[in-house]
PDB file of C-alpha atoms in Angstrom:
ATOM      1  CA  MET A   1      -1.377 -18.637  -3.662  1.00 74.00           C
ATOM      2  CA  LYS A   2      -2.337 -21.467  -2.262  1.00 81.00           C
ATOM      3  CA  GLN A   3      -6.328 -21.003  -2.244  1.00 91.00           C
ATOM      4  CA  ALA A   4      -7.917 -19.164  -5.489  1.00 93.00           C
ATOM      5  CA  ILE A   5      -9.874 -16.331  -2.738  1.00 95.00           C
ATOM      6  CA  ASP A   6      -6.752 -15.894   0.563  1.00 95.00           C
ATOM      7  CA  PHE A   7      -7.347 -13.140   3.157  1.00 96.00           C
ATOM      8  CA  SER A   8      -4.144 -12.305   5.414  1.00 96.00           C
ATOM      9  CA  LEU A   9      -3.375  -8.978   8.096  1.00 96.00           C
ATOM     10  CA  HIS A  10      -0.419  -7.534   7.823  1.00 97.00           C
ATOM     11  CA  HIS A  11       1.084  -5.318  10.638  1.00 97.00           C
ATOM     12  CA  ASP A  12       4.225  -3.036   8.662  1.00 98.00           C
ATOM     13  CA  HIS A  13       6.506  -1.150  11.576  1.00 98.00           C
ATOM     14  CA  PHE A  14       9.021  -0.840   9.327  1.00 98.00           C
ATOM     15  CA  LEU A  15       8.776   0.600   5.547  1.00 98.00           C
ATOM     16  CA  THR A  16       8.331  -1.706   2.795  1.00 98.00           C
ATOM     17  CA  VAL A  17       9.120  -0.450  -0.389  1.00 98.00           C
ATOM     18  CA  GLY A  18       7.717  -2.891  -2.891  1.00 96.00           C
ATOM     19  CA  SER A  19       9.944  -3.571  -6.448  1.00 94.00           C
ATOM     20  CA  ARG A  20       7.687  -2.932 -10.049  1.00 95.00           C
ATOM     21  CA  ARG A  21       6.105  -6.006 -11.238  1.00 95.00           C
ATOM     22  CA  LYS A  22       3.482  -7.009 -12.490  1.00 96.00           C
ATOM     23  CA  SER A  23       0.557  -8.816 -10.088  1.00 95.00           C
ATOM     24  CA  HIS A  24       0.553 -12.525 -10.565  1.00 94.00           C
ATOM     25  CA  HIS A  25      -3.694 -11.928  -8.970  1.00 95.00           C
ATOM     26  CA  SER A  26      -6.215  -9.540  -8.440  1.00 97.00           C
ATOM     27  CA  PHE A  27      -6.469  -8.148  -4.580  1.00 97.00           C
ATOM     28  CA  MET A  28      -8.059  -5.385  -2.599  1.00 98.00           C
ATOM     29  CA  LEU A  29      -5.781  -3.868  -0.703  1.00 98.00           C
ATOM     30  CA  MET A  30      -8.043  -2.079   2.487  1.00 98.00           C
ATOM     31  CA  VAL A  31      -5.001  -0.172   5.334  1.00 98.00           C
ATOM     32  CA  THR A  32      -7.103   0.218   8.317  1.00 98.00           C
ATOM     33  CA  GLN A  33      -4.005   2.334  10.273  1.00 98.00           C
ATOM     34  CA  GLY A  34      -1.935   4.312   8.677  1.00 98.00           C
ATOM     35  CA  CYS A  35      -1.088   4.834   5.292  1.00 98.00           C
ATOM     36  CA  ALA A  36       0.395   3.267   1.709  1.00 98.00           C
ATOM     37  CA  PHE A  37       0.985   3.959  -1.896  1.00 98.00           C
ATOM     38  CA  VAL A  38       0.370   2.261  -4.775  1.00 98.00           C
ATOM     39  CA  ARG A  39       2.331   3.202  -7.877  1.00 98.00           C
ATOM     40  CA  LEU A  40       0.792   2.980 -10.989  1.00 97.00           C
ATOM     41  CA  GLY A  41       2.834   4.244 -14.109  1.00 94.00           C
ATOM     42  CA  LYS A  42       3.934   7.707 -13.286  1.00 93.00           C
ATOM     43  CA  GLU A  43       0.947   7.989 -10.384  1.00 96.00           C
ATOM     44  CA  GLU A  44       0.861   7.098  -6.519  1.00 98.00           C
ATOM     45  CA  TYR A  45      -2.591   6.731  -5.066  1.00 98.00           C
ATOM     46  CA  ALA A  46      -1.996   7.421  -1.428  1.00 98.00           C
ATOM     47  CA  VAL A  47      -4.753   5.024   0.726  1.00 98.00           C
ATOM     48  CA  LYS A  48      -4.607   6.427   4.400  1.00 98.00           C
ATOM     49  CA  ALA A  49      -6.424   4.636   6.841  1.00 98.00           C
ATOM     50  CA  GLY A  50      -9.915   4.061   5.557  1.00 97.00           C
ATOM     51  CA  ALA A  51      -9.867   3.490   2.079  1.00 98.00           C
ATOM     52  CA  GLY A  52      -9.179   0.928  -0.395  1.00 98.00           C
ATOM     53  CA  PHE A  53      -7.943  -0.028  -3.362  1.00 98.00           C
ATOM     54  CA  TYR A  54      -8.126  -2.342  -6.053  1.00 98.00           C
ATOM     55  CA  VAL A  55      -5.270  -3.918  -8.165  1.00 98.00           C
ATOM     56  CA  PRO A  56      -6.199  -6.748 -10.846  1.00 96.00           C
ATOM     57  CA  PHE A  57      -4.414  -9.284 -12.364  1.00 95.00           C
ATOM     58  CA  ASP A  58      -1.561  -8.412 -14.853  1.00 96.00           C
ATOM     59  CA  CYS A  59      -1.004  -4.947 -13.553  1.00 97.00           C
ATOM     60  CA  LEU A  60       2.412  -3.142 -13.412  1.00 97.00           C
ATOM     61  CA  HIS A  61       2.124  -2.012  -9.739  1.00 98.00           C
ATOM     62  CA  ALA A  62       4.625  -1.187  -6.953  1.00 98.00           C
ATOM     63  CA  ILE A  63       3.985  -0.914  -3.248  1.00 98.00           C
ATOM     64  CA  THR A  64       5.305   1.727  -0.883  1.00 98.00           C
ATOM     65  CA  VAL A  65       3.920   1.151   3.311  1.00 98.00           C
ATOM     66  CA  LEU A  66       5.161   3.520   6.066  1.00 98.00           C
ATOM     67  CA  PRO A  67       5.580   2.436   9.229  1.00 98.00           C
ATOM     68  CA  GLU A  68       3.430   1.291  11.711  1.00 98.00           C
ATOM     69  CA  THR A  69       0.226   0.361   8.716  1.00 98.00           C
ATOM     70  CA  GLN A  70      -1.816  -2.338   9.544  1.00 98.00           C
ATOM     71  CA  TYR A  71      -4.197  -2.847   6.433  1.00 98.00           C
ATOM     72  CA  ARG A  72      -6.387  -6.415   4.935  1.00 98.00           C
ATOM     73  CA  MET A  73      -4.606  -7.829   1.787  1.00 97.00           C
ATOM     74  CA  MET A  74      -7.773 -10.062  -0.078  1.00 97.00           C
ATOM     75  CA  ALA A  75      -6.070 -11.741  -3.150  1.00 97.00           C
ATOM     76  CA  TYR A  76      -8.003 -13.528  -5.493  1.00 96.00           C
ATOM     77  CA  SER A  77      -6.718 -15.577  -7.451  1.00 95.00           C
ATOM     78  CA  ALA A  78      -6.095 -16.167 -11.614  1.00 89.00           C
ATOM     79  CA  ARG A  79      -7.692 -19.335 -11.686  1.00 86.00           C
ATOM     80  CA  LEU A  80     -10.953 -17.679 -10.373  1.00 87.00           C
ATOM     81  CA  THR A  81     -13.780 -18.105 -12.003  1.00 83.00           C
ATOM     82  CA  THR A  82     -15.401 -15.623 -11.288  1.00 82.00           C
ATOM     83  CA  PRO A  83     -15.697 -12.614 -13.648  1.00 87.00           C
ATOM     84  CA  LEU A  84     -13.888  -9.253 -11.503  1.00 91.00           C
ATOM     85  CA  CYS A  85     -13.533  -6.125 -11.925  1.00 91.00           C
ATOM     86  CA  ARG A  86      -9.844  -5.392 -14.599  1.00 92.00           C
ATOM     87  CA  GLU A  87      -9.444  -1.798 -13.897  1.00 95.00           C
ATOM     88  CA  ALA A  88      -7.082  -0.385 -10.709  1.00 97.00           C
ATOM     89  CA  GLY A  89      -8.252   2.065  -9.075  1.00 98.00           C
ATOM     90  CA  TYR A  90     -10.137   3.171  -5.490  1.00 98.00           C
ATOM     91  CA  PHE A  91     -13.322   1.573  -4.774  1.00 97.00           C
ATOM     92  CA  ARG A  92     -16.072   2.497  -1.469  1.00 96.00           C
ATOM     93  CA  VAL A  93     -14.819   0.311   1.437  1.00 97.00           C
ATOM     94  CA  ASN A  94     -18.881  -0.614   2.368  1.00 96.00           C
ATOM     95  CA  ALA A  95     -20.371  -1.628   5.250  1.00 97.00           C
ATOM     96  CA  LEU A  96     -20.587  -5.123   3.457  1.00 97.00           C
ATOM     97  CA  ILE A  97     -17.514  -5.902   3.269  1.00 97.00           C
ATOM     98  CA  LYS A  98     -15.593  -4.124   6.887  1.00 97.00           C
ATOM     99  CA  ALA A  99     -18.525  -6.132   8.255  1.00 97.00           C
ATOM    100  CA  VAL A 100     -16.742  -9.534   6.866  1.00 97.00           C
ATOM    101  CA  CYS A 101     -13.299  -8.201   6.575  1.00 97.00           C
ATOM    102  CA  ASP A 102     -14.355  -7.800   9.991  1.00 97.00           C
ATOM    103  CA  GLU A 103     -15.238 -10.965  10.358  1.00 96.00           C
ATOM    104  CA  LEU A 104     -12.170 -13.026   8.373  1.00 96.00           C
ATOM    105  CA  THR A 105     -10.499 -10.713  10.614  1.00 96.00           C
ATOM    106  CA  VAL A 106     -11.515 -12.657  14.120  1.00 95.00           C
ATOM    107  CA  ILE A 107     -10.574 -16.047  12.586  1.00 93.00           C
ATOM    108  CA  ALA A 108      -7.634 -14.660  11.366  1.00 92.00           C
ATOM    109  CA  LYS A 109      -6.062 -13.802  15.002  1.00 91.00           C
ATOM    110  CA  LEU A 110      -7.548 -17.072  16.629  1.00 89.00           C
ATOM    111  CA  ASP A 111      -5.274 -18.201  14.211  1.00 87.00           C
ATOM    112  CA  LYS A 112      -7.944 -20.571  12.910  1.00 85.00           C
ATOM    113  CA  PRO A 113      -7.110 -21.767   8.857  1.00 85.00           C
ATOM    114  CA  LEU A 114      -9.300 -19.280   6.845  1.00 90.00           C
ATOM    115  CA  LYS A 115     -10.089 -22.546   4.047  1.00 89.00           C
ATOM    116  CA  LEU A 116     -13.000 -22.022   1.344  1.00 88.00           C
ATOM    117  CA  GLU A 117     -14.733 -23.930   2.979  1.00 88.00           C
ATOM    118  CA  GLY A 118     -17.503 -23.711   6.059  1.00 89.00           C
ATOM    119  CA  GLU A 119     -17.975 -19.983   7.579  1.00 90.00           C
ATOM    120  CA  SER A 120     -14.865 -18.650   6.232  1.00 93.00           C
ATOM    121  CA  GLY A 121     -15.556 -20.434   2.905  1.00 93.00           C
ATOM    122  CA  ASN A 122     -19.027 -18.242   2.384  1.00 95.00           C
ATOM    123  CA  LEU A 123     -17.619 -15.214   3.665  1.00 96.00           C
ATOM    124  CA  LEU A 124     -14.361 -15.293   1.107  1.00 96.00           C
ATOM    125  CA  ARG A 125     -16.868 -16.107  -1.176  1.00 94.00           C
ATOM    126  CA  VAL A 126     -18.792 -13.133  -0.953  1.00 95.00           C
ATOM    127  CA  MET A 127     -15.637 -11.335  -0.251  1.00 95.00           C
ATOM    128  CA  ALA A 128     -15.200 -12.463  -4.417  1.00 94.00           C
ATOM    129  CA  ASP A 129     -18.675 -10.793  -5.046  1.00 94.00           C
ATOM    130  CA  GLN A 130     -18.168  -8.076  -3.388  1.00 94.00           C
ATOM    131  CA  ALA A 131     -14.728  -8.216  -5.874  1.00 94.00           C
ATOM    132  CA  ALA A 132     -17.097  -8.504  -9.017  1.00 92.00           C
ATOM    133  CA  LYS A 133     -19.770  -6.229  -8.205  1.00 92.00           C
ATOM    134  CA  LEU A 134     -16.460  -2.701  -7.930  1.00 94.00           C
ATOM    135  CA  SER A 135     -16.086  -0.008  -9.300  1.00 95.00           C
ATOM    136  CA  VAL A 136     -13.323   1.774  -9.157  1.00 97.00           C
ATOM    137  CA  GLN A 137     -12.080   5.376  -9.768  1.00 96.00           C
ATOM    138  CA  SER A 138      -7.645   6.640 -10.120  1.00 95.00           C
ATOM    139  CA  LYS A 139      -9.197  10.251 -10.954  1.00 94.00           C
ATOM    140  CA  THR A 140      -7.490  11.362  -8.602  1.00 95.00           C
ATOM    141  CA  THR A 141      -4.403  10.371  -6.723  1.00 97.00           C
ATOM    142  CA  ALA A 142      -5.319  11.348  -3.141  1.00 97.00           C
ATOM    143  CA  PRO A 143      -9.105  11.673  -2.292  1.00 97.00           C
ATOM    144  CA  GLY A 144     -10.422  14.019  -0.296  1.00 95.00           C
ATOM    145  CA  LEU A 145      -6.792  15.645  -0.227  1.00 97.00           C
ATOM    146  CA  ASP A 146      -7.664  19.489  -1.200  1.00 96.00           C
ATOM    147  CA  LYS A 147      -5.817  19.940  -5.311  1.00 96.00           C
ATOM    148  CA  HIS A 148      -3.247  22.555  -3.939  1.00 96.00           C
ATOM    149  CA  SER A 149      -1.917  19.778  -1.333  1.00 97.00           C
ATOM    150  CA  THR A 150      -2.396  17.047  -3.325  1.00 97.00           C
ATOM    151  CA  LEU A 151      -0.088  18.584  -5.729  1.00 97.00           C
ATOM    152  CA  ALA A 152       2.350  19.162  -2.505  1.00 97.00           C
ATOM    153  CA  LEU A 153       2.000  15.316  -1.934  1.00 97.00           C
ATOM    154  CA  SER A 154       3.036  14.681  -5.196  1.00 97.00           C
ATOM    155  CA  GLN A 155       6.005  16.435  -5.466  1.00 96.00           C
ATOM    156  CA  ILE A 156       7.210  14.361  -1.443  1.00 97.00           C
ATOM    157  CA  LEU A 157       6.951  11.510  -3.875  1.00 97.00           C
ATOM    158  CA  ASN A 158       8.729  12.219  -6.004  1.00 95.00           C
ATOM    159  CA  GLY A 159      11.555  14.222  -3.663  1.00 93.00           C
ATOM    160  CA  GLN A 160      10.692  17.006  -3.631  1.00 93.00           C
ATOM    161  CA  SER A 161      10.996  19.077  -0.534  1.00 90.00           C
ATOM    162  CA  VAL A 162       7.459  20.896   0.388  1.00 90.00           C
ATOM    163  CA  THR A 163       7.540  24.734   2.935  1.00 89.00           C
ATOM    164  CA  ASP A 164       3.854  24.944   2.390  1.00 93.00           C
ATOM    165  CA  LEU A 165       2.646  25.340   5.907  1.00 95.00           C
ATOM    166  CA  ALA A 166      -1.137  24.452   4.980  1.00 96.00           C
ATOM    167  CA  SER A 167      -0.371  21.728   2.658  1.00 97.00           C
ATOM    168  CA  ALA A 168       1.837  20.231   5.077  1.00 97.00           C
ATOM    169  CA  THR A 169      -1.227  20.702   7.671  1.00 97.00           C
ATOM    170  CA  SER A 170      -3.909  18.772   5.322  1.00 98.00           C
ATOM    171  CA  ILE A 171      -1.606  16.006   4.343  1.00 98.00           C
ATOM    172  CA  GLN A 172      -0.429  15.090   7.836  1.00 98.00           C
ATOM    173  CA  GLU A 173      -4.093  15.017   8.696  1.00 98.00           C
ATOM    174  CA  PHE A 174      -4.776  13.537   5.466  1.00 98.00           C
ATOM    175  CA  THR A 175      -2.095  11.053   5.975  1.00 98.00           C
ATOM    176  CA  GLY A 176      -1.057   9.960   9.446  1.00 98.00           C
ATOM    177  CA  TYR A 177       2.101  11.081   8.509  1.00 98.00           C
ATOM    178  CA  SER A 178       4.108  14.372   9.214  1.00 97.00           C
ATOM    179  CA  VAL A 179       5.854  15.951   5.980  1.00 97.00           C
ATOM    180  CA  LYS A 180       8.557  15.616   7.014  1.00 96.00           C
ATOM    181  CA  GLU A 181       8.180  11.847   8.104  1.00 98.00           C
ATOM    182  CA  ILE A 182       7.040  11.253   4.571  1.00 98.00           C
ATOM    183  CA  GLU A 183      10.311  12.658   2.829  1.00 97.00           C
ATOM    184  CA  SER A 184      11.984  10.955   5.897  1.00 97.00           C
ATOM    185  CA  CYS A 185      10.368   8.064   4.437  1.00 98.00           C
ATOM    186  CA  ILE A 186      10.833   8.942   0.175  1.00 98.00           C
ATOM    187  CA  LEU A 187      14.449   9.476   1.197  1.00 97.00           C
ATOM    188  CA  MET A 188      15.310   5.314   2.442  1.00 98.00           C
ATOM    189  CA  ARG A 189      12.934   4.633  -0.088  1.00 98.00           C
ATOM    190  CA  GLU A 190      14.963   5.381  -2.859  1.00 97.00           C
ATOM    191  CA  ALA A 191      18.116   4.389  -0.656  1.00 97.00           C
ATOM    192  CA  PHE A 192      17.136   1.112  -0.525  1.00 97.00           C
ATOM    193  CA  LYS A 193      16.601   0.810  -3.792  1.00 96.00           C
ATOM    194  CA  LEU A 194      19.482   1.643  -4.407  1.00 97.00           C
ATOM    195  CA  SER A 195      20.931  -0.437  -2.135  1.00 96.00           C
ATOM    196  CA  ARG A 196      18.711  -3.704  -3.881  1.00 94.00           C
ATOM    197  CA  SER A 197      20.659  -2.616  -7.347  1.00 94.00           C
ATOM    198  CA  GLY A 198      24.097  -4.116  -5.438  1.00 94.00           C
ATOM    199  CA  ARG A 199      25.188  -0.154  -4.903  1.00 95.00           C
ATOM    200  CA  LYS A 200      27.391   0.184  -1.394  1.00 96.00           C
ATOM    201  CA  LEU A 201      26.581   2.817   0.982  1.00 96.00           C
ATOM    202  CA  GLU A 202      29.160   5.390   0.364  1.00 96.00           C
ATOM    203  CA  GLN A 203      27.571   5.044  -3.807  1.00 97.00           C
ATOM    204  CA  ILE A 204      23.871   5.735  -2.452  1.00 97.00           C
ATOM    205  CA  ALA A 205      24.537   8.942  -0.530  1.00 97.00           C
ATOM    206  CA  LYS A 206      26.087   9.990  -3.134  1.00 96.00           C
ATOM    207  CA  ALA A 207      23.400   9.622  -5.221  1.00 96.00           C
ATOM    208  CA  LEU A 208      20.753  10.957  -3.404  1.00 96.00           C
ATOM    209  CA  LYS A 209      23.122  13.921  -2.366  1.00 95.00           C
ATOM    210  CA  GLN A 210      23.280  13.542   1.780  1.00 95.00           C
ATOM    211  CA  PRO A 211      25.627  12.223   4.254  1.00 96.00           C
ATOM    212  CA  ALA A 212      26.734   9.003   4.189  1.00 96.00           C
ATOM    213  CA  GLU A 213      26.734   9.457   8.805  1.00 96.00           C
ATOM    214  CA  ILE A 214      22.601  10.377   7.926  1.00 96.00           C
ATOM    215  CA  ILE A 215      21.703   7.393   5.635  1.00 97.00           C
ATOM    216  CA  ALA A 216      23.201   5.036   8.000  1.00 96.00           C
ATOM    217  CA  ALA A 217      22.202   6.930  10.434  1.00 96.00           C
ATOM    218  CA  MET A 218      18.163   7.046   9.427  1.00 97.00           C
ATOM    219  CA  ALA A 219      18.253   3.253   7.399  1.00 97.00           C
ATOM    220  CA  GLN A 220      17.371   0.964  11.316  1.00 96.00           C
ATOM    221  CA  PRO A 221      14.928   2.830  12.271  1.00 97.00           C
ATOM    222  CA  ILE A 222      13.158   3.667   9.448  1.00 98.00           C
ATOM    223  CA  LEU A 223      14.311  -0.241   6.864  1.00 97.00           C
ATOM    224  CA  GLY A 224      14.603  -1.846   9.870  1.00 97.00           C
ATOM    225  CA  GLN A 225      17.862  -3.109   8.227  1.00 95.00           C
ATOM    226  CA  SER A 226      21.091  -1.593   7.303  1.00 92.00           C
ATOM    227  CA  LEU A 227      22.767  -0.949   4.509  1.00 90.00           C
TER     228      LEU A 227
END
């Protein structure tokens, strides 16, 4: 981070697979389109459009962002003297947070630097104050989704297939992606992880019990690159 408080806009056209690591700073992830998944321990938390998820400093996590997802990131340096929330979890993107982020988005899209001085500095400090007051929850991995469909989504994220039509419909309405699309992304997530560890295409296909031709064909449209 170049400064103590930073705001950034993101539009991931392809699947983004983040490595599991400890956060070097605290951050607020706010999805405006699409869906992302935040892994904490053995659980993955779905962050759909309109939702926010907070990860504190030094928290072991991994983020997966589905294709064509747009999100805002508010990052807070560990050097910041303002005491921030120390728990990870969902937070409500209230009217003030949304309004401030909308203003920061306008400034960012004009290619103006978001410095800690002037108008942008005032907005960034408001967001730091909001982070200090955050109330987070992590009791469920998909707030707003029924229990049966939440379990089905967890199974998909663990590489299992789901055939229940009602759950599939609920999951699509919740995430904005069909079960087939999510399953394909999770398959390619695992393929990418194996590739990152040095495995070749044939080895990846064998590990995932899929034809190498299928893995190769899915890589470019989903990952934006070949394996």
